[in-house]
XYZ file of C-alpha atoms in Angstrom:
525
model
C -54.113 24.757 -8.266
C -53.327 23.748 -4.344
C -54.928 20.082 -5.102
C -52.356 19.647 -8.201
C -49.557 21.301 -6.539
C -49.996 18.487 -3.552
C -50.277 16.106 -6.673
C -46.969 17.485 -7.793
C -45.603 17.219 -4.460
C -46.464 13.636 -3.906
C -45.183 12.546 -7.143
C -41.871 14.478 -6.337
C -41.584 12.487 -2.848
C -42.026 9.067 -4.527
C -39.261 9.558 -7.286
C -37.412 10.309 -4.718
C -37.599 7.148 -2.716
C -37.430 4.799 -5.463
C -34.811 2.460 -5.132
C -32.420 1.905 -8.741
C -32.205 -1.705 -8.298
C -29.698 -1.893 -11.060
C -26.808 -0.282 -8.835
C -24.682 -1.887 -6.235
C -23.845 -0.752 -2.998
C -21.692 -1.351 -0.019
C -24.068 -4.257 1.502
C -25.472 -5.599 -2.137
C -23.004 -5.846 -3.955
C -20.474 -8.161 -2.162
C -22.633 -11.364 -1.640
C -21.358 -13.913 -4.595
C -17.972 -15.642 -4.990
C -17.582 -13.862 -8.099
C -18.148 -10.261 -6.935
C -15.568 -11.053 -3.978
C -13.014 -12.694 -6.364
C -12.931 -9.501 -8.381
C -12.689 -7.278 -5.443
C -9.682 -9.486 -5.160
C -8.363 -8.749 -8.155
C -9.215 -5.401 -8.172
C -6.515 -5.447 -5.317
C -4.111 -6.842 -6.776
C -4.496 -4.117 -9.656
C -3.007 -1.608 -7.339
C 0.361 -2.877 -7.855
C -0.475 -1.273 -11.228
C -1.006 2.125 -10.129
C 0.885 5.119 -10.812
C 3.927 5.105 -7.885
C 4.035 1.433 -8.284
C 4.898 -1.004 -10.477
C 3.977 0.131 -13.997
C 6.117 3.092 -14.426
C 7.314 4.701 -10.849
C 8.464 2.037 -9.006
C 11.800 0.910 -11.352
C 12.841 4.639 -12.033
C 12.437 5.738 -8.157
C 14.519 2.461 -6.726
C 17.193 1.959 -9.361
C 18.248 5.540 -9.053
C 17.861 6.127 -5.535
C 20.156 2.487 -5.346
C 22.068 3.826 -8.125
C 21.933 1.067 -10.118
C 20.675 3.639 -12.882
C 21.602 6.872 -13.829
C 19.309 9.459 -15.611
C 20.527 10.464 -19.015
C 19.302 14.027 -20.859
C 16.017 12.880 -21.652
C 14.761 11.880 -17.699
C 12.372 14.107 -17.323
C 12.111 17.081 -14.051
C 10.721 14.880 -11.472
C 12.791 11.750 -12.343
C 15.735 14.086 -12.047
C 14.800 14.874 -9.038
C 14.838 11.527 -7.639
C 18.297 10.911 -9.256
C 20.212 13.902 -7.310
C 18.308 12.860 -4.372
C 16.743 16.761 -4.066
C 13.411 16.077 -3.808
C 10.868 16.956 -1.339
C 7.455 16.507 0.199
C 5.438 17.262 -2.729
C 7.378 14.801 -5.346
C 5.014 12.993 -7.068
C 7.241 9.970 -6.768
C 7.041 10.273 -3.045
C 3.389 11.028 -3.264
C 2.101 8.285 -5.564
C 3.749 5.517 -3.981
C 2.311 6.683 -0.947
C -1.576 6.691 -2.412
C -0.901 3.471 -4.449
C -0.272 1.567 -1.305
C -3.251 3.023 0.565
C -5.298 2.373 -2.175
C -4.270 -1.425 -1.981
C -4.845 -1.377 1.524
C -8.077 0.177 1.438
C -9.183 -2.522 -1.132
C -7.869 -5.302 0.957
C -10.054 -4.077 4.171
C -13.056 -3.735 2.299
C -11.961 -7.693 0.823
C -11.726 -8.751 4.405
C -14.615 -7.293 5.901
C -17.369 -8.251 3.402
C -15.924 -11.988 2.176
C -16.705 -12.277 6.086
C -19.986 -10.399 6.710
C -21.616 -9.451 3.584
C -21.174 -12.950 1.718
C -22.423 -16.546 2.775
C -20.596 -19.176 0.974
C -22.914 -22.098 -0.637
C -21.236 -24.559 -0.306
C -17.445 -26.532 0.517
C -15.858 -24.873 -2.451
C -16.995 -21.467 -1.805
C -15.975 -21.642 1.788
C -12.377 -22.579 0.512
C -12.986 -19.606 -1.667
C -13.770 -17.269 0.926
C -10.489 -18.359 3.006
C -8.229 -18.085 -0.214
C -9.867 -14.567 -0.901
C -9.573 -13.412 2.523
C -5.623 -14.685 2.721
C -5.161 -12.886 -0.595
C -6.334 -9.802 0.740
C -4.302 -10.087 4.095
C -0.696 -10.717 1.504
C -1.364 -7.838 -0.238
C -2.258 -5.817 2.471
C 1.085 -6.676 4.549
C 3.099 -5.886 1.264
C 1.756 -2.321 1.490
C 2.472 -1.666 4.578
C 6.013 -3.613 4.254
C 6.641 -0.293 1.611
C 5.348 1.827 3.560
C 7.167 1.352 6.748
C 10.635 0.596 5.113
C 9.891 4.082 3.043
C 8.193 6.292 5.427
C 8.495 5.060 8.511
C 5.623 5.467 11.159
C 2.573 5.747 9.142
C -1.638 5.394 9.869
C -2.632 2.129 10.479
C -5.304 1.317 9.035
C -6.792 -1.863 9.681
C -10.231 -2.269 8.807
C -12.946 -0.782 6.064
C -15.119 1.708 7.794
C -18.384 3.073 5.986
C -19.014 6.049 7.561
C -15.669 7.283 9.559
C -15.415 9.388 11.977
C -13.317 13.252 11.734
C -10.696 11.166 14.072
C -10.840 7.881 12.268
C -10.143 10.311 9.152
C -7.489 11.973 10.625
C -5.433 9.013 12.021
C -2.379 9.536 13.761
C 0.827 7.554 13.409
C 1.700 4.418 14.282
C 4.692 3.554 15.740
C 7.172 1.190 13.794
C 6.993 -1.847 15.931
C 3.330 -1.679 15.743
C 3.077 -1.352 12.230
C 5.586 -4.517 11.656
C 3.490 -6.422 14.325
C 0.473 -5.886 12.185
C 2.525 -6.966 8.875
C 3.741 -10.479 11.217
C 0.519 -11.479 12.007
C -1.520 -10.457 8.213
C 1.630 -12.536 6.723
C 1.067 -15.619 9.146
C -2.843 -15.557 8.583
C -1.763 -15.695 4.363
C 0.352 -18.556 4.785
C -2.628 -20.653 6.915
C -5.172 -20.165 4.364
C -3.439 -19.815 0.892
C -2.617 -22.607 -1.533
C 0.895 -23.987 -2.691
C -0.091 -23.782 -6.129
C -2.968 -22.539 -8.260
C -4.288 -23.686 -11.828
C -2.785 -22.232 -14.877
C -5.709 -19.477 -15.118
C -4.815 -18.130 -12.382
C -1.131 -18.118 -12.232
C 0.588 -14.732 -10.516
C -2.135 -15.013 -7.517
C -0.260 -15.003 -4.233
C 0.818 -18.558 -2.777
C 1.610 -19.738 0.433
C 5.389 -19.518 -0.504
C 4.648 -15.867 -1.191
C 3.380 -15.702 2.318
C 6.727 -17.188 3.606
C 8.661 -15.517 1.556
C 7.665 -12.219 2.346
C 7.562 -12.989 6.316
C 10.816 -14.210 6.292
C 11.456 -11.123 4.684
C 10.417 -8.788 6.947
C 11.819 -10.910 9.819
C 15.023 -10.273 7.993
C 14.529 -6.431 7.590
C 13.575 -6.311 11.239
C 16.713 -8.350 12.198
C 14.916 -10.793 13.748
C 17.761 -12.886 12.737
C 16.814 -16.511 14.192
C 13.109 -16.202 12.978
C 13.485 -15.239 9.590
C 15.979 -18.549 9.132
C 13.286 -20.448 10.268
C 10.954 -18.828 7.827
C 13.018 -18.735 4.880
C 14.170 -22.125 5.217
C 10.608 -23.430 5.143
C 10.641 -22.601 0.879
C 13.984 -25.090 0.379
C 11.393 -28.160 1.746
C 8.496 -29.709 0.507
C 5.524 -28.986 0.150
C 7.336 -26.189 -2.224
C 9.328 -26.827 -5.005
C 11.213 -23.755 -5.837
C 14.213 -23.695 -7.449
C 16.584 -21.556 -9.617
C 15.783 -20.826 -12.912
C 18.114 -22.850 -15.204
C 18.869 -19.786 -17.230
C 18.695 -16.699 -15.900
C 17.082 -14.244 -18.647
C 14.123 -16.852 -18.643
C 13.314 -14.481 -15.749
C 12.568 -11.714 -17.184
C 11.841 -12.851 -20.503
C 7.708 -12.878 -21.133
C 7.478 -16.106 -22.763
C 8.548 -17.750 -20.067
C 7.761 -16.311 -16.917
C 4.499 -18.353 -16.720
C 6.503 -21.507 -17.760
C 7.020 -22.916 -13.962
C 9.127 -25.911 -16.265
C 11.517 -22.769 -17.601
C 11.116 -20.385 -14.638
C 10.447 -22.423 -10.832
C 12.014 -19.683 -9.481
C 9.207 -16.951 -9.121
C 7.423 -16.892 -5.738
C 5.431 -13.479 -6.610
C 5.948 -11.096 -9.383
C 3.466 -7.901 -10.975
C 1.748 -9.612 -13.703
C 1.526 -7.582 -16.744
C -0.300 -8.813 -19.870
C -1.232 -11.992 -18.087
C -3.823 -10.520 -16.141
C -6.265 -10.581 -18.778
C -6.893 -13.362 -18.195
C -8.429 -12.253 -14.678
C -10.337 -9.873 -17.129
C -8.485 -6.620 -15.812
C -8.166 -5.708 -19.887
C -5.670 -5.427 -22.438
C -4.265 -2.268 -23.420
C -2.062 -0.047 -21.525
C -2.282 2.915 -18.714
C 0.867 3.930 -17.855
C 0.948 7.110 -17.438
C -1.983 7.802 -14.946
C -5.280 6.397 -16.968
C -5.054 3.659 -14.167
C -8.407 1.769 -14.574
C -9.949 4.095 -16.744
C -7.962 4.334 -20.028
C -7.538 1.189 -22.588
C -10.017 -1.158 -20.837
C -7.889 -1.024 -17.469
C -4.872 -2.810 -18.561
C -1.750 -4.081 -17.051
C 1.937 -3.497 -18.648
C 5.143 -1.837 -17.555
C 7.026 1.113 -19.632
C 10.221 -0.249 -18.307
C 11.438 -1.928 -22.222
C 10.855 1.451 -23.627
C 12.078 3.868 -21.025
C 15.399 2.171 -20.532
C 15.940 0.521 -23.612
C 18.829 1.725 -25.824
C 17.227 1.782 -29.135
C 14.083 3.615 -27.487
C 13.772 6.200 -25.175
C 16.403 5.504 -23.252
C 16.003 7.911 -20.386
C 18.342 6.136 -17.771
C 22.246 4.117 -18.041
C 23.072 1.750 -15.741
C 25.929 3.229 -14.295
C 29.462 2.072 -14.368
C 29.344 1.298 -10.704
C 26.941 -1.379 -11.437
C 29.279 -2.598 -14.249
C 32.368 -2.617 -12.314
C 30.718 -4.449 -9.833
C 30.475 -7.475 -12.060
C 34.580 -7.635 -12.098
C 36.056 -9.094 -8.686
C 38.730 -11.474 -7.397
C 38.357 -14.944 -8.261
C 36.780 -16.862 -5.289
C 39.537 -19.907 -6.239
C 42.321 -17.500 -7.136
C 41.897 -14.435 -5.335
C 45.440 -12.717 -7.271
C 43.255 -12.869 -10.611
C 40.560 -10.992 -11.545
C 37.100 -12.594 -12.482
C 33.935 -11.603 -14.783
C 30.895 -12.584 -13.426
C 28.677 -14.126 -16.196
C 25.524 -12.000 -14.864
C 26.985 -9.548 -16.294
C 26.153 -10.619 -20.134
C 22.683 -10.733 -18.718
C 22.065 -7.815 -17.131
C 23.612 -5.107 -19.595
C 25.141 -4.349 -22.549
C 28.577 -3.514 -22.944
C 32.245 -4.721 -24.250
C 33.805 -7.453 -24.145
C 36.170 -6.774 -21.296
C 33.016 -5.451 -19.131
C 31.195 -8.968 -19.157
C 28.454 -7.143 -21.128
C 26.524 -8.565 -23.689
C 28.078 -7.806 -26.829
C 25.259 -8.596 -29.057
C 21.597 -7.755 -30.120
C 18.746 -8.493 -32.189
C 19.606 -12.689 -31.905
C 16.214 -13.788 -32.611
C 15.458 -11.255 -35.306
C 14.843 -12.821 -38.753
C 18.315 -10.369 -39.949
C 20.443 -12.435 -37.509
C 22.520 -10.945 -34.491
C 23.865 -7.360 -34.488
C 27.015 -6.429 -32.575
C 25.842 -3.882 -29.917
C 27.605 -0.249 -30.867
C 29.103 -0.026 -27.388
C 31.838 2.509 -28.624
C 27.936 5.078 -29.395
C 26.406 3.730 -26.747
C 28.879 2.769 -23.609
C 26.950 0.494 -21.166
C 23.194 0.202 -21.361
C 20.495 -1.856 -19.583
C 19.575 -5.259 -20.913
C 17.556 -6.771 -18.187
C 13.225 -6.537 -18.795
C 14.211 -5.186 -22.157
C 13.144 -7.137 -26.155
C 16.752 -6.379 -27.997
C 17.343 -10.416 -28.164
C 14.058 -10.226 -30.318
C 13.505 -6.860 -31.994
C 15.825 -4.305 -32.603
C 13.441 -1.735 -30.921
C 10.511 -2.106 -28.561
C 8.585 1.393 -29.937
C 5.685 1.296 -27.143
C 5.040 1.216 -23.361
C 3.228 -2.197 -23.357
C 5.819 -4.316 -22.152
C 4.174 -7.533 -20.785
C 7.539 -8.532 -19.341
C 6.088 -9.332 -14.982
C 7.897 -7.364 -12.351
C 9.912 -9.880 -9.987
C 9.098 -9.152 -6.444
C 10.380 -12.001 -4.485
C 11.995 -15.490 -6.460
C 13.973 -18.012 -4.911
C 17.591 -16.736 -5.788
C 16.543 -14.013 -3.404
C 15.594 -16.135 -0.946
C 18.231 -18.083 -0.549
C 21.094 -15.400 -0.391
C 18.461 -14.221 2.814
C 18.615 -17.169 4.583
C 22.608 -17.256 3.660
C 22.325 -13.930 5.310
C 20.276 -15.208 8.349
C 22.895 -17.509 9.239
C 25.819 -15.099 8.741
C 24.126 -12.397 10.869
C 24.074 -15.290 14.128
C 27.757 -15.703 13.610
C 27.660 -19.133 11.291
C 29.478 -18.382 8.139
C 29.828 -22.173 7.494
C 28.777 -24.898 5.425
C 25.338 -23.631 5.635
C 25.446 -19.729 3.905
C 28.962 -21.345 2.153
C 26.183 -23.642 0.311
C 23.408 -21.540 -0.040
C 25.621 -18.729 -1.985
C 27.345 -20.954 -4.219
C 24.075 -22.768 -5.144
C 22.833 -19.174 -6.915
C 26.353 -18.636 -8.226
C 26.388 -22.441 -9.495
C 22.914 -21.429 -11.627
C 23.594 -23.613 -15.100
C 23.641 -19.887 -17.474
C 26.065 -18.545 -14.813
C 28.343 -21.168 -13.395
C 30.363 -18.899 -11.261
C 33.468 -20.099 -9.424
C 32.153 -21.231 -6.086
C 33.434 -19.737 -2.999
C 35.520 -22.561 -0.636
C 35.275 -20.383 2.629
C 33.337 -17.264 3.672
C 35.843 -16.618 6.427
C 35.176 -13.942 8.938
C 31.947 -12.441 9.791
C 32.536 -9.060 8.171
C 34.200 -11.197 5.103
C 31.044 -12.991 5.033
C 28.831 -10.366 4.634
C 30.714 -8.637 1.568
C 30.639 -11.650 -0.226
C 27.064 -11.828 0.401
C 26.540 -8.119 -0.227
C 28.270 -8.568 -3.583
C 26.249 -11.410 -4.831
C 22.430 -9.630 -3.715
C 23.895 -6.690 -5.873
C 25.294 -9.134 -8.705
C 22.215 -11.539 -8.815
C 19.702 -8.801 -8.268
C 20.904 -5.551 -9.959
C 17.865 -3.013 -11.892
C 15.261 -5.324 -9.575
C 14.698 -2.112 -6.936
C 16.538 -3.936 -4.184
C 19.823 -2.608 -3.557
C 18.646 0.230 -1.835
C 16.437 -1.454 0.794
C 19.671 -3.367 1.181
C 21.425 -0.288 1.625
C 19.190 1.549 4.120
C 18.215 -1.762 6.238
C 22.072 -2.653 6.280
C 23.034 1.032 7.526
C 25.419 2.168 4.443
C 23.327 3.904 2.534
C 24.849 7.155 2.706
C 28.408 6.359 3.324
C 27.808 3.635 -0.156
C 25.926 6.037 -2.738
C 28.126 9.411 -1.822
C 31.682 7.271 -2.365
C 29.963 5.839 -5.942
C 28.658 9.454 -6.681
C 32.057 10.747 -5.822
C 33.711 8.965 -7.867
C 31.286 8.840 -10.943
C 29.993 12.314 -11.058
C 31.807 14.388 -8.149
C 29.159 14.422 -5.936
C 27.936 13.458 -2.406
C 23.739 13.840 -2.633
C 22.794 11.516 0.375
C 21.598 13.085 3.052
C 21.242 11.874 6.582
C 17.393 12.400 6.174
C 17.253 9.991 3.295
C 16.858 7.294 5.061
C 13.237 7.657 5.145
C 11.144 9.269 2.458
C 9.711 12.539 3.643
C 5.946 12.140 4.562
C 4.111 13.716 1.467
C 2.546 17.130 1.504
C -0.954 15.734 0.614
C -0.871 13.633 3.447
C -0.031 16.140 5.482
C -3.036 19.107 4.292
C -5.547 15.754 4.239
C -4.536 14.327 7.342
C -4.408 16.952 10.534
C -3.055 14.377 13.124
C -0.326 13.166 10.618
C 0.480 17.270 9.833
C 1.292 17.986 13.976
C 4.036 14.677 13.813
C 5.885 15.759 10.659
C 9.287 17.308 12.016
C 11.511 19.605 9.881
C 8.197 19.420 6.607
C 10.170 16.023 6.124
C 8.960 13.090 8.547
């Protein structure tokens, strides 16, 4: 009995030593171009997660920029978001949060093994590795872009560690110029080792104009005035060859966002059904199956949760719309309808909005019921081709950054040194001068101050529903004073509070992350 209990023993010992050579790990599984090109991937699939693009991201910055309003059907949280009375534990506020740390956690582990773990074969592999590794560094600067501009001093962590420490786990804060340092210098590295231009298959990777883009940007946002002109202008010269796309719902129309002949004006968006094509999968996870519902797909809810005929959960709000109505740049005693308008909602006549639906639909344009309806979003929505979308697969791509964009923030560079001449005179009226717009052109921006409303009109005219008016707001300091006169006069009420200027850090955070919990003043940040 001892002899076969040893046996027993023995045997035990040895099963437990064997090795399942079927399953990666850490050190074997990141050794081939291919398994570092879809860690690379896998990044960018974070923009996908729940806080982010998919669902989250549109609701949380077109209400909190109040370029949307919720209507009945917004559900509790939403609501939340839209009277500005939420709090540490909003899931809003806490998703965005995890999404970007989940992006940056995937882009350190990119970095760290494309440069230890895998030995390139040959020329094009070690290209490879530098595109992969530049890749990483892009998306890992655009997290922590968010994540400073919405929370402020946050960890920074900077590098993929196996087997952390309690205080490597419990990282403090960093402070703000730190953080932006770190952004600089990631954003630089991306711009020496990414390409102009990729191949077809693998269109919606980021680009060295991305890079650019998105440095000039946060030169911009850190009013680094000087440096982000000398950034931003780098995207008007060869070797890129951006430009404006000749008509404007091309951009955020699905059959041709990947068209660079109908659309030259993207420098990165969110790809949404594209990605399959990275083999990411092809059905949808929208609300929190992330990559494990549907075969880990990639589409936005936006066409069905704003659109009209669908759920229609938010308005854009009449702020928005009146916005669109100004003084004529070349006859400032008349009044003038800016032609965005007809592309960005619907509406009446007299509002600029479109008036029609349902153009390409084999019954033949409908007139929009704007007297039922009032004013309703039109931009990333399918009414020109169906007269309801009926599902939360919309493979329309998120803009993040496209030339039009760009140029009103190098107008904006100029005009924040003092020059409101020929330079930001030119670079405004080429976006208003777009062939589908054709917008008077401005003669003169006059005075500083004049300058900038004329250039804070046209970012909220050419950009309205794409989540950027209330960066613009914050980063310009109006926020409050802005959104409480609109709420005033468009529902009675004054909801921004000095501490919105920053997102409160999130109560998981804060029971996770001890160091973090002792620097939170006032359970807010």
């Amino acid at each position: 009995m001892t002899g076969g209990l040893l046996i027993l023993s023995v045997g035990c010992k040895k099963n437990l030593d064997l090795v399942n050579k079927n399953a990666y790990t850490y050190d074997t599984f990141f050794t081939s171009d291919a398994a570092v090109n879809q860690a690379v991937v896998a990044t960018y699939a974070g923009l996908l997660h729940t806080g982010l693009w998919a669902r989250e991201w549109y609701f949380t910055f077109d209400l909190l920029g109040y370029d949307a309003k919720n209507n009945q059907p917004l559900v509790g949280d939403l609501l939340q978001l839209a009277q500005y009375n939420f709090g540490p534990d909003q899931n809003q506020v806490t998703e965005t949060w995890a999404a970007l740390y989940q992006i940056i956690a995937r882009a350190n582990v990119v970095i760290d093994r494309a440069q230890t773990a895998w030995k390139p074969a040959n020329a094009t592999e070690t290209t490879d590795q530098t595109q992969y590794i530049a890749e990483a560094k892009f998306l890992r600067a655009y997290a922590y872009f968010q994540l400073v501009n919405l929370y402020g001093r946050v960890p920074l962590r900077t590098k993929f560690i196996e087997q952390p420490t309690a205080a490597e786990i419990n990282l403090g804060r960093s402070p703000v110029a730190d953080i932006w340092a770190f952004i600089e210098q990631d954003l630089k590295d991306a711009e020496a080792g990414l390409p102009v231009s990729y191949s077809s298959g693998n269109y919606g990777r980021a680009t060295q104009g991305a890079a650019v883009a998105l440095l000039g940007k946060s030169y911009l946002y850190e009013k680094k005035w000087a440096s982000a002109q000398s950034e931003l202008t780098k995207l008007t010269q060869a070797p890129f060859s951006y430009a404006l796309a000749p008509v404007y719902n091309d951009l955020f129309d699905d059959p041709n966002q990947d068209d660079p002949a109908k659309n030259p004006e993207t420098i990165f968006q969110v790809m949404n059904q594209k990605w399959t094509d990275w083999g990411i999968g092809n059905q949808y996870y929208v609300f929190g199956g992330q990559e494990t519902w549907g075969g880990k797909a990639t589409h936005s809810d936006r066409a069905q949760e704003y659109g009209f005929n669908d759920w229609n959960n938010v308005h854009i709000t009449t702020t928005a719309v009146k916005a669109f109505t100004y003084a004529n740049p070349q006859n400032p005693s008349a009044n003038y309808v800016d032609p965005r308008a007809a592309f960005t909602f619907y509406g009446d006549a007299a509002s600029g909005g479109q008036t029609q639906y349902c153009q390409q639909c084999s019954t033949g344009p409908v007139d929009y019921p704007y007297a039922a309806k009032g004013y309703e979003w039109l931009k990333y929505e399918y009414y020109n081709k169906q007269s309801s979308f009926g599902g939360p697969q919309s493979g329309i791509n998120g803009q993040v950054i496209r030339y039009a964009d760009v140029l009103l923030m190098l107008a904006e560079s100029y005009i924040q040194q003092g020059n409101t001449g020929a330079q930001p005179l030119a670079l405004i009226n080429q976006v208003r001068s777009r062939p589908s717009v054709n917008a008077p052109l401005y003669t003169s921006l006059g005075s500083q101050a004049n300058a900038m409303n004329i250039l804070m009109r046209e970012r909220q005219l050419e950009l309205t529903g794409e989540e950027s008016r209330y960066f613009d707001l914050i980063r310009w300091g109006i926020a409050k004073q802005t959104i409480n006169a609109e709420r005033q006069v468009e529902d009675g009420t004054q909801p921004f509070l000095d501490k919105n200027v920053l997102f409160p850090i999130p109560l998981a955070e804060k029971n996770a992350n001890s160091a973090v919990a002792k620097d939170i003043t006032g359970d807010w940040n």
